């Protein structure tokens, strides 16, 4: 189970429920008198009833598939699903070069990045042209990697983004090492998110936005954070969104999609209770 049976948030919620029930019973028993022969039975039934409530709370916490978190005027939803089936704008993470070669060397076919290019882009050459000609991306160029053996050579600032087909926001998320492996330090991850949220603020135009859990795929974290898990990534994403001060006014909302294969690892209940 993702949520411990003695989880502190469940205990707190259960304690509040017990206090409410006890207050109601105390008020009722002022006017009712339970016969002596029924007091033991009543006590057992009461304890059993509380046990059922506790088990219900615990089970519900473990089978959650969606939580809604209120951050100011913004509704932030964390749920399982397919990002491509969501309404509004959808964010797709690219590497710092905005590579588009889906060859299982630079971009894995099964990755979100690869699936986007293979199944949702009709003309890759046009996509490359749009990326190269975008004025905002031009201002985010930080240099060229002339020694790179495969892929593009123009390197962009992490978090820099471009709107494609008025539906997809492509963002430079990960650095690539000499072996074309995506990697980041935790400091770069936080800085990426802060820049990314500002880019979302520039591009979203009061529409709902759906993003993946950045870094939950094959990205390698360095400098002591190699074992960071998806729950920690979610907490960092939510925290950086909070401090970014971006507001999605109703009916616009922000959704973080958790892939179904990873949902069993995510404690959605903890995210909700600690909002």
PDB file of C-alpha atoms in Angstrom:
ATOM      1  CA  UNK A   1       0.000   0.000   0.000  1.00  0.00           C
ATOM      2  CA  UNK A   2       1.202   3.504  -0.860  1.00  0.00           C
ATOM      3  CA  UNK A   3      -0.331   4.968   2.294  1.00  0.00           C
ATOM      4  CA  UNK A   4       0.571   3.427   5.645  1.00  0.00           C
ATOM      5  CA  UNK A   5      -2.301   2.267   7.827  1.00  0.00           C
ATOM      6  CA  UNK A   6      -0.929   4.570  10.526  1.00  0.00           C
ATOM      7  CA  UNK A   7      -0.370   7.528   8.203  1.00  0.00           C
ATOM      8  CA  UNK A   8      -0.389  10.742  10.230  1.00  0.00           C
ATOM      9  CA  UNK A   9      -2.816  12.500   7.875  1.00  0.00           C
ATOM     10  CA  UNK A  10      -5.304   9.638   8.083  1.00  0.00           C
ATOM     11  CA  UNK A  11      -4.973   9.617  11.868  1.00  0.00           C
ATOM     12  CA  UNK A  12      -5.618  13.353  11.932  1.00  0.00           C
ATOM     13  CA  UNK A  13      -8.669  13.053   9.687  1.00  0.00           C
ATOM     14  CA  UNK A  14      -9.967  10.111  11.725  1.00  0.00           C
ATOM     15  CA  UNK A  15      -9.446  12.060  14.949  1.00  0.00           C
ATOM     16  CA  UNK A  16     -11.550  14.928  13.603  1.00  0.00           C
ATOM     17  CA  UNK A  17     -14.322  12.528  12.615  1.00  0.00           C
ATOM     18  CA  UNK A  18     -14.224  10.857  16.037  1.00  0.00           C
ATOM     19  CA  UNK A  19     -14.472  14.241  17.744  1.00  0.00           C
ATOM     20  CA  UNK A  20     -17.529  15.133  15.662  1.00  0.00           C
ATOM     21  CA  UNK A  21     -19.246  11.788  16.302  1.00  0.00           C
ATOM     22  CA  UNK A  22     -18.455  11.952  20.023  1.00  0.00           C
ATOM     23  CA  UNK A  23     -19.894  15.457  20.267  1.00  0.00           C
ATOM     24  CA  UNK A  24     -23.113  14.356  18.551  1.00  0.00           C
ATOM     25  CA  UNK A  25     -23.452  11.250  20.738  1.00  0.00           C
ATOM     26  CA  UNK A  26     -22.817  13.284  23.880  1.00  0.00           C
ATOM     27  CA  UNK A  27     -25.615  15.648  22.944  1.00  0.00           C
ATOM     28  CA  UNK A  28     -27.996  12.769  22.162  1.00  0.00           C
ATOM     29  CA  UNK A  29     -27.205  10.845  25.354  1.00  0.00           C
ATOM     30  CA  UNK A  30     -28.199  13.828  27.464  1.00  0.00           C
ATOM     31  CA  UNK A  31     -31.768  12.938  26.570  1.00  0.00           C
ATOM     32  CA  UNK A  32     -31.411   9.157  26.212  1.00  0.00           C
ATOM     33  CA  UNK A  33     -30.424   6.565  28.758  1.00  0.00           C
ATOM     34  CA  UNK A  34     -28.932   3.290  27.553  1.00  0.00           C
ATOM     35  CA  UNK A  35     -30.018   0.319  29.693  1.00  0.00           C
ATOM     36  CA  UNK A  36     -27.161  -1.384  31.555  1.00  0.00           C
ATOM     37  CA  UNK A  37     -27.615  -4.651  29.649  1.00  0.00           C
ATOM     38  CA  UNK A  38     -27.050  -2.871  26.324  1.00  0.00           C
ATOM     39  CA  UNK A  39     -24.101  -0.705  27.316  1.00  0.00           C
ATOM     40  CA  UNK A  40     -21.396  -3.268  26.562  1.00  0.00           C
ATOM     41  CA  UNK A  41     -22.988  -4.170  23.242  1.00  0.00           C
ATOM     42  CA  UNK A  42     -23.382  -0.507  22.358  1.00  0.00           C
ATOM     43  CA  UNK A  43     -19.730   0.099  23.177  1.00  0.00           C
ATOM     44  CA  UNK A  44     -18.613  -2.799  20.964  1.00  0.00           C
ATOM     45  CA  UNK A  45     -20.806  -1.601  18.103  1.00  0.00           C
ATOM     46  CA  UNK A  46     -19.432   1.926  18.483  1.00  0.00           C
ATOM     47  CA  UNK A  47     -15.815   0.726  18.364  1.00  0.00           C
ATOM     48  CA  UNK A  48     -16.578  -1.516  15.363  1.00  0.00           C
ATOM     49  CA  UNK A  49     -18.215   1.440  13.610  1.00  0.00           C
ATOM     50  CA  UNK A  50     -15.110   3.566  14.164  1.00  0.00           C
ATOM     51  CA  UNK A  51     -12.900   0.744  12.852  1.00  0.00           C
ATOM     52  CA  UNK A  52     -14.990   0.573   9.669  1.00  0.00           C
ATOM     53  CA  UNK A  53     -14.614   4.332   9.206  1.00  0.00           C
ATOM     54  CA  UNK A  54     -10.842   4.121   9.675  1.00  0.00           C
ATOM     55  CA  UNK A  55     -10.467   1.263   7.188  1.00  0.00           C
ATOM     56  CA  UNK A  56     -12.635   3.176   4.711  1.00  0.00           C
ATOM     57  CA  UNK A  57     -10.389   6.270   5.015  1.00  0.00           C
ATOM     58  CA  UNK A  58      -7.273   4.169   4.607  1.00  0.00           C
ATOM     59  CA  UNK A  59      -8.578   2.260   1.583  1.00  0.00           C
ATOM     60  CA  UNK A  60      -9.823   5.442  -0.081  1.00  0.00           C
ATOM     61  CA  UNK A  61      -6.402   7.054   0.374  1.00  0.00           C
ATOM     62  CA  UNK A  62      -4.753   4.119  -1.411  1.00  0.00           C
ATOM     63  CA  UNK A  63      -7.059   3.956  -4.425  1.00  0.00           C
ATOM     64  CA  UNK A  64      -7.175   7.669  -5.262  1.00  0.00           C
ATOM     65  CA  UNK A  65      -6.664   8.340  -8.961  1.00  0.00           C
ATOM     66  CA  UNK A  66      -7.100  12.121  -8.828  1.00  0.00           C
ATOM     67  CA  UNK A  67      -6.717  14.963  -6.368  1.00  0.00           C
ATOM     68  CA  UNK A  68      -7.685  18.615  -6.758  1.00  0.00           C
ATOM     69  CA  UNK A  69      -5.430  21.097  -4.989  1.00  0.00           C
ATOM     70  CA  UNK A  70      -6.380  24.728  -4.552  1.00  0.00           C
ATOM     71  CA  UNK A  71      -3.473  27.177  -4.896  1.00  0.00           C
ATOM     72  CA  UNK A  72      -4.865  30.690  -4.628  1.00  0.00           C
ATOM     73  CA  UNK A  73      -7.415  30.976  -7.435  1.00  0.00           C
ATOM     74  CA  UNK A  74      -5.819  28.120  -9.368  1.00  0.00           C
ATOM     75  CA  UNK A  75      -7.199  24.595  -9.442  1.00  0.00           C
ATOM     76  CA  UNK A  76      -4.278  22.194  -9.780  1.00  0.00           C
ATOM     77  CA  UNK A  77      -5.265  18.626 -10.648  1.00  0.00           C
ATOM     78  CA  UNK A  78      -2.958  15.641 -10.285  1.00  0.00           C
ATOM     79  CA  UNK A  79      -4.351  12.530 -11.941  1.00  0.00           C
ATOM     80  CA  UNK A  80      -3.581   9.497 -14.072  1.00  0.00           C
ATOM     81  CA  UNK A  81      -4.347   9.498 -17.762  1.00  0.00           C
ATOM     82  CA  UNK A  82      -3.126  10.185 -21.280  1.00  0.00           C
ATOM     83  CA  UNK A  83      -1.822  13.710 -21.810  1.00  0.00           C
ATOM     84  CA  UNK A  84      -2.786  13.632 -25.478  1.00  0.00           C
ATOM     85  CA  UNK A  85      -6.458  13.151 -24.583  1.00  0.00           C
ATOM     86  CA  UNK A  86      -6.587  16.247 -22.374  1.00  0.00           C
ATOM     87  CA  UNK A  87      -8.208  19.515 -23.426  1.00  0.00           C
ATOM     88  CA  UNK A  88      -6.273  22.750 -23.737  1.00  0.00           C
ATOM     89  CA  UNK A  89      -2.526  23.119 -24.112  1.00  0.00           C
ATOM     90  CA  UNK A  90      -0.221  20.159 -23.548  1.00  0.00           C
ATOM     91  CA  UNK A  91       3.445  20.466 -22.544  1.00  0.00           C
ATOM     92  CA  UNK A  92       6.004  18.116 -24.088  1.00  0.00           C
ATOM     93  CA  UNK A  93       9.559  17.915 -22.759  1.00  0.00           C
ATOM     94  CA  UNK A  94      12.424  18.017 -25.265  1.00  0.00           C
ATOM     95  CA  UNK A  95      16.159  18.104 -24.629  1.00  0.00           C
ATOM     96  CA  UNK A  96      18.156  21.324 -24.621  1.00  0.00           C
ATOM     97  CA  UNK A  97      18.730  21.047 -28.395  1.00  0.00           C
ATOM     98  CA  UNK A  98      15.062  20.498 -29.306  1.00  0.00           C
ATOM     99  CA  UNK A  99      16.118  17.347 -31.142  1.00  0.00           C
ATOM    100  CA  UNK A 100      13.457  15.661 -33.298  1.00  0.00           C
ATOM    101  CA  UNK A 101      15.204  12.452 -34.440  1.00  0.00           C
ATOM    102  CA  UNK A 102      13.194   9.541 -33.012  1.00  0.00           C
ATOM    103  CA  UNK A 103      15.685   6.724 -33.463  1.00  0.00           C
ATOM    104  CA  UNK A 104      16.014   5.201 -29.962  1.00  0.00           C
ATOM    105  CA  UNK A 105      19.429   6.851 -29.782  1.00  0.00           C
ATOM    106  CA  UNK A 106      18.603  10.523 -29.407  1.00  0.00           C
ATOM    107  CA  UNK A 107      14.864  10.173 -28.693  1.00  0.00           C
ATOM    108  CA  UNK A 108      13.262   6.909 -27.559  1.00  0.00           C
ATOM    109  CA  UNK A 109      10.214   5.870 -29.548  1.00  0.00           C
ATOM    110  CA  UNK A 110       8.305   4.943 -26.393  1.00  0.00           C
ATOM    111  CA  UNK A 111       9.010   8.224 -24.625  1.00  0.00           C
ATOM    112  CA  UNK A 112       6.404  10.992 -24.474  1.00  0.00           C
ATOM    113  CA  UNK A 113       8.707  13.084 -26.650  1.00  0.00           C
ATOM    114  CA  UNK A 114       8.959  10.261 -29.205  1.00  0.00           C
ATOM    115  CA  UNK A 115       5.218   9.529 -29.208  1.00  0.00           C
ATOM    116  CA  UNK A 116       4.478  13.198 -29.778  1.00  0.00           C
ATOM    117  CA  UNK A 117       6.745  13.418 -32.836  1.00  0.00           C
ATOM    118  CA  UNK A 118       5.686  10.066 -34.291  1.00  0.00           C
ATOM    119  CA  UNK A 119       1.933  10.371 -33.760  1.00  0.00           C
ATOM    120  CA  UNK A 120       1.127  14.084 -33.579  1.00  0.00           C
ATOM    121  CA  UNK A 121       3.536  15.772 -35.986  1.00  0.00           C
ATOM    122  CA  UNK A 122       2.874  15.399 -39.719  1.00  0.00           C
ATOM    123  CA  UNK A 123       5.847  17.390 -40.953  1.00  0.00           C
ATOM    124  CA  UNK A 124       9.029  17.147 -38.891  1.00  0.00           C
ATOM    125  CA  UNK A 125      10.889  19.494 -41.232  1.00  0.00           C
ATOM    126  CA  UNK A 126       8.285  22.189 -40.574  1.00  0.00           C
ATOM    127  CA  UNK A 127       8.592  21.568 -36.840  1.00  0.00           C
ATOM    128  CA  UNK A 128      12.358  22.047 -37.077  1.00  0.00           C
ATOM    129  CA  UNK A 129      11.847  25.223 -39.094  1.00  0.00           C
ATOM    130  CA  UNK A 130       9.345  26.603 -36.560  1.00  0.00           C
ATOM    131  CA  UNK A 131      11.789  25.952 -33.732  1.00  0.00           C
ATOM    132  CA  UNK A 132      14.711  27.565 -35.531  1.00  0.00           C
ATOM    133  CA  UNK A 133      12.738  30.659 -36.582  1.00  0.00           C
ATOM    134  CA  UNK A 134      10.944  31.381 -33.297  1.00  0.00           C
ATOM    135  CA  UNK A 135      12.077  34.789 -32.025  1.00  0.00           C
ATOM    136  CA  UNK A 136      11.663  33.958 -28.340  1.00  0.00           C
ATOM    137  CA  UNK A 137      13.727  30.787 -28.721  1.00  0.00           C
ATOM    138  CA  UNK A 138      16.397  32.746 -30.558  1.00  0.00           C
ATOM    139  CA  UNK A 139      16.749  34.878 -27.443  1.00  0.00           C
ATOM    140  CA  UNK A 140      17.163  31.692 -25.375  1.00  0.00           C
ATOM    141  CA  UNK A 141      20.110  30.297 -27.346  1.00  0.00           C
ATOM    142  CA  UNK A 142      23.083  29.775 -25.050  1.00  0.00           C
ATOM    143  CA  UNK A 143      25.561  28.431 -27.606  1.00  0.00           C
ATOM    144  CA  UNK A 144      26.404  25.659 -30.032  1.00  0.00           C
ATOM    145  CA  UNK A 145      27.903  22.242 -29.405  1.00  0.00           C
ATOM    146  CA  UNK A 146      30.038  21.848 -32.520  1.00  0.00           C
ATOM    147  CA  UNK A 147      31.555  18.570 -31.324  1.00  0.00           C
ATOM    148  CA  UNK A 148      28.181  16.831 -31.122  1.00  0.00           C
ATOM    149  CA  UNK A 149      28.220  13.753 -33.373  1.00  0.00           C
ATOM    150  CA  UNK A 150      24.438  13.327 -33.721  1.00  0.00           C
ATOM    151  CA  UNK A 151      21.454  15.649 -33.547  1.00  0.00           C
ATOM    152  CA  UNK A 152      21.196  19.413 -33.613  1.00  0.00           C
ATOM    153  CA  UNK A 153      23.940  21.660 -32.336  1.00  0.00           C
ATOM    154  CA  UNK A 154      22.071  24.771 -31.158  1.00  0.00           C
ATOM    155  CA  UNK A 155      21.678  24.687 -27.395  1.00  0.00           C
ATOM    156  CA  UNK A 156      18.817  26.486 -25.611  1.00  0.00           C
ATOM    157  CA  UNK A 157      18.298  27.611 -22.038  1.00  0.00           C
ATOM    158  CA  UNK A 158      16.436  25.029 -19.966  1.00  0.00           C
ATOM    159  CA  UNK A 159      12.780  25.987 -19.618  1.00  0.00           C
ATOM    160  CA  UNK A 160      12.636  27.957 -22.871  1.00  0.00           C
ATOM    161  CA  UNK A 161       9.434  27.051 -24.714  1.00  0.00           C
ATOM    162  CA  UNK A 162       7.561  27.364 -27.977  1.00  0.00           C
ATOM    163  CA  UNK A 163       3.860  27.024 -28.851  1.00  0.00           C
ATOM    164  CA  UNK A 164       3.210  24.624 -31.741  1.00  0.00           C
ATOM    165  CA  UNK A 165      -0.103  24.287 -33.629  1.00  0.00           C
ATOM    166  CA  UNK A 166      -1.761  26.344 -30.898  1.00  0.00           C
ATOM    167  CA  UNK A 167      -2.016  23.109 -28.901  1.00  0.00           C
ATOM    168  CA  UNK A 168       1.411  21.952 -27.748  1.00  0.00           C
ATOM    169  CA  UNK A 169       4.033  23.725 -25.675  1.00  0.00           C
ATOM    170  CA  UNK A 170       7.472  22.271 -26.355  1.00  0.00           C
ATOM    171  CA  UNK A 171      10.033  22.980 -23.664  1.00  0.00           C
ATOM    172  CA  UNK A 172      13.776  22.413 -23.298  1.00  0.00           C
ATOM    173  CA  UNK A 173      13.879  20.205 -20.226  1.00  0.00           C
ATOM    174  CA  UNK A 174      17.000  18.048 -20.006  1.00  0.00           C
ATOM    175  CA  UNK A 175      20.682  18.349 -20.703  1.00  0.00           C
ATOM    176  CA  UNK A 176      22.292  15.700 -22.904  1.00  0.00           C
ATOM    177  CA  UNK A 177      25.670  14.199 -22.062  1.00  0.00           C
ATOM    178  CA  UNK A 178      28.149  12.957 -24.667  1.00  0.00           C
ATOM    179  CA  UNK A 179      26.257   9.657 -24.859  1.00  0.00           C
ATOM    180  CA  UNK A 180      22.964  11.417 -25.620  1.00  0.00           C
ATOM    181  CA  UNK A 181      21.574  10.546 -22.207  1.00  0.00           C
ATOM    182  CA  UNK A 182      19.227  12.996 -20.506  1.00  0.00           C
ATOM    183  CA  UNK A 183      20.573  14.218 -17.168  1.00  0.00           C
ATOM    184  CA  UNK A 184      20.022  17.019 -14.658  1.00  0.00           C
ATOM    185  CA  UNK A 185      21.132  18.213 -11.266  1.00  0.00           C
ATOM    186  CA  UNK A 186      18.358  19.008  -8.806  1.00  0.00           C
ATOM    187  CA  UNK A 187      19.335  22.690  -8.981  1.00  0.00           C
ATOM    188  CA  UNK A 188      18.896  22.640 -12.760  1.00  0.00           C
ATOM    189  CA  UNK A 189      15.529  20.909 -12.285  1.00  0.00           C
ATOM    190  CA  UNK A 190      14.240  23.653  -9.977  1.00  0.00           C
ATOM    191  CA  UNK A 191      15.585  26.394 -12.247  1.00  0.00           C
ATOM    192  CA  UNK A 192      13.971  24.686 -15.253  1.00  0.00           C
ATOM    193  CA  UNK A 193      10.589  24.660 -13.524  1.00  0.00           C
ATOM    194  CA  UNK A 194      10.790  28.314 -12.487  1.00  0.00           C
ATOM    195  CA  UNK A 195      11.603  29.311 -16.067  1.00  0.00           C
ATOM    196  CA  UNK A 196       8.988  26.934 -17.466  1.00  0.00           C
ATOM    197  CA  UNK A 197       6.156  28.362 -15.343  1.00  0.00           C
ATOM    198  CA  UNK A 198       7.071  31.840 -16.550  1.00  0.00           C
ATOM    199  CA  UNK A 199       6.958  30.577 -20.130  1.00  0.00           C
ATOM    200  CA  UNK A 200       3.542  29.033 -19.461  1.00  0.00           C
ATOM    201  CA  UNK A 201       2.379  32.415 -18.182  1.00  0.00           C
ATOM    202  CA  UNK A 202       3.533  33.940 -21.472  1.00  0.00           C
ATOM    203  CA  UNK A 203       1.933  31.343 -23.732  1.00  0.00           C
ATOM    204  CA  UNK A 204      -1.208  29.918 -22.154  1.00  0.00           C
ATOM    205  CA  UNK A 205      -3.618  32.823 -22.874  1.00  0.00           C
ATOM    206  CA  UNK A 206      -6.100  31.854 -20.135  1.00  0.00           C
ATOM    207  CA  UNK A 207      -6.392  28.270 -21.389  1.00  0.00           C
ATOM    208  CA  UNK A 208      -6.043  25.107 -19.353  1.00  0.00           C
ATOM    209  CA  UNK A 209      -2.592  23.513 -19.416  1.00  0.00           C
ATOM    210  CA  UNK A 210      -1.624  19.871 -18.938  1.00  0.00           C
ATOM    211  CA  UNK A 211       1.941  18.853 -18.117  1.00  0.00           C
ATOM    212  CA  UNK A 212       3.651  15.500 -17.432  1.00  0.00           C
ATOM    213  CA  UNK A 213       5.636  14.751 -14.296  1.00  0.00           C
ATOM    214  CA  UNK A 214       8.911  16.175 -15.571  1.00  0.00           C
ATOM    215  CA  UNK A 215      11.828  13.859 -14.855  1.00  0.00           C
ATOM    216  CA  UNK A 216       9.755  10.749 -14.147  1.00  0.00           C
ATOM    217  CA  UNK A 217      10.981   9.029 -17.319  1.00  0.00           C
ATOM    218  CA  UNK A 218      14.561   8.199 -18.256  1.00  0.00           C
ATOM    219  CA  UNK A 219      16.104  11.455 -17.027  1.00  0.00           C
ATOM    220  CA  UNK A 220      19.117  10.828 -14.796  1.00  0.00           C
ATOM    221  CA  UNK A 221      19.564  13.041 -11.756  1.00  0.00           C
ATOM    222  CA  UNK A 222      23.074  13.710 -10.453  1.00  0.00           C
ATOM    223  CA  UNK A 223      24.951  14.904  -7.377  1.00  0.00           C
ATOM    224  CA  UNK A 224      23.303  12.749  -4.719  1.00  0.00           C
ATOM    225  CA  UNK A 225      19.764  12.813  -6.123  1.00  0.00           C
ATOM    226  CA  UNK A 226      20.059   9.683  -8.244  1.00  0.00           C
ATOM    227  CA  UNK A 227      17.298   7.956  -6.260  1.00  0.00           C
ATOM    228  CA  UNK A 228      14.764  10.796  -6.264  1.00  0.00           C
ATOM    229  CA  UNK A 229      11.267   9.360  -6.691  1.00  0.00           C
ATOM    230  CA  UNK A 230       8.137  10.562  -8.444  1.00  0.00           C
ATOM    231  CA  UNK A 231       6.520  11.801  -5.225  1.00  0.00           C
ATOM    232  CA  UNK A 232       9.441  14.134  -4.588  1.00  0.00           C
ATOM    233  CA  UNK A 233       9.316  15.362  -8.191  1.00  0.00           C
ATOM    234  CA  UNK A 234       5.608  16.133  -7.813  1.00  0.00           C
ATOM    235  CA  UNK A 235       6.203  18.040  -4.590  1.00  0.00           C
ATOM    236  CA  UNK A 236       8.927  20.116  -6.262  1.00  0.00           C
ATOM    237  CA  UNK A 237       6.680  20.843  -9.255  1.00  0.00           C
ATOM    238  CA  UNK A 238       3.834  21.989  -7.000  1.00  0.00           C
ATOM    239  CA  UNK A 239       6.155  24.043  -4.775  1.00  0.00           C
ATOM    240  CA  UNK A 240       7.755  25.875  -7.721  1.00  0.00           C
ATOM    241  CA  UNK A 241       4.316  26.571  -9.177  1.00  0.00           C
ATOM    242  CA  UNK A 242       3.226  28.055  -5.854  1.00  0.00           C
ATOM    243  CA  UNK A 243       6.175  30.418  -5.641  1.00  0.00           C
ATOM    244  CA  UNK A 244       5.872  31.402  -9.308  1.00  0.00           C
ATOM    245  CA  UNK A 245       2.669  33.334  -8.450  1.00  0.00           C
ATOM    246  CA  UNK A 246       1.062  32.334 -11.765  1.00  0.00           C
ATOM    247  CA  UNK A 247      -2.736  32.293 -11.612  1.00  0.00           C
ATOM    248  CA  UNK A 248      -5.077  30.128 -13.673  1.00  0.00           C
ATOM    249  CA  UNK A 249      -8.447  31.815 -13.186  1.00  0.00           C
ATOM    250  CA  UNK A 250     -11.563  29.631 -13.514  1.00  0.00           C
ATOM    251  CA  UNK A 251     -12.408  27.853 -15.793  1.00  0.00           C
ATOM    252  CA  UNK A 252      -8.731  27.476 -16.754  1.00  0.00           C
ATOM    253  CA  UNK A 253      -6.819  24.893 -14.697  1.00  0.00           C
ATOM    254  CA  UNK A 254      -3.434  23.250 -14.456  1.00  0.00           C
ATOM    255  CA  UNK A 255      -3.251  19.457 -14.685  1.00  0.00           C
ATOM    256  CA  UNK A 256      -0.261  17.239 -13.928  1.00  0.00           C
ATOM    257  CA  UNK A 257      -0.651  13.858 -15.615  1.00  0.00           C
ATOM    258  CA  UNK A 258       0.822  10.750 -14.001  1.00  0.00           C
ATOM    259  CA  UNK A 259       1.335   7.848 -16.370  1.00  0.00           C
ATOM    260  CA  UNK A 260      -0.774   4.833 -15.420  1.00  0.00           C
ATOM    261  CA  UNK A 261       2.364   2.706 -15.030  1.00  0.00           C
ATOM    262  CA  UNK A 262       3.636   5.073 -12.322  1.00  0.00           C
ATOM    263  CA  UNK A 263       0.388   5.683 -10.457  1.00  0.00           C
ATOM    264  CA  UNK A 264       1.018   2.813  -8.030  1.00  0.00           C
ATOM    265  CA  UNK A 265       4.102   4.705  -6.801  1.00  0.00           C
ATOM    266  CA  UNK A 266       2.332   8.031  -6.220  1.00  0.00           C
ATOM    267  CA  UNK A 267       0.808   8.999  -2.879  1.00  0.00           C
ATOM    268  CA  UNK A 268      -1.952  11.303  -4.111  1.00  0.00           C
ATOM    269  CA  UNK A 269      -3.499  11.388  -0.649  1.00  0.00           C
ATOM    270  CA  UNK A 270      -0.379  12.973   0.832  1.00  0.00           C
ATOM    271  CA  UNK A 271      -0.363  15.641  -1.892  1.00  0.00           C
ATOM    272  CA  UNK A 272      -3.947  16.542  -1.073  1.00  0.00           C
ATOM    273  CA  UNK A 273      -3.537  16.563   2.707  1.00  0.00           C
ATOM    274  CA  UNK A 274      -0.413  18.716   2.547  1.00  0.00           C
ATOM    275  CA  UNK A 275      -1.680  21.344   0.106  1.00  0.00           C
TER     276      UNK A 275
END
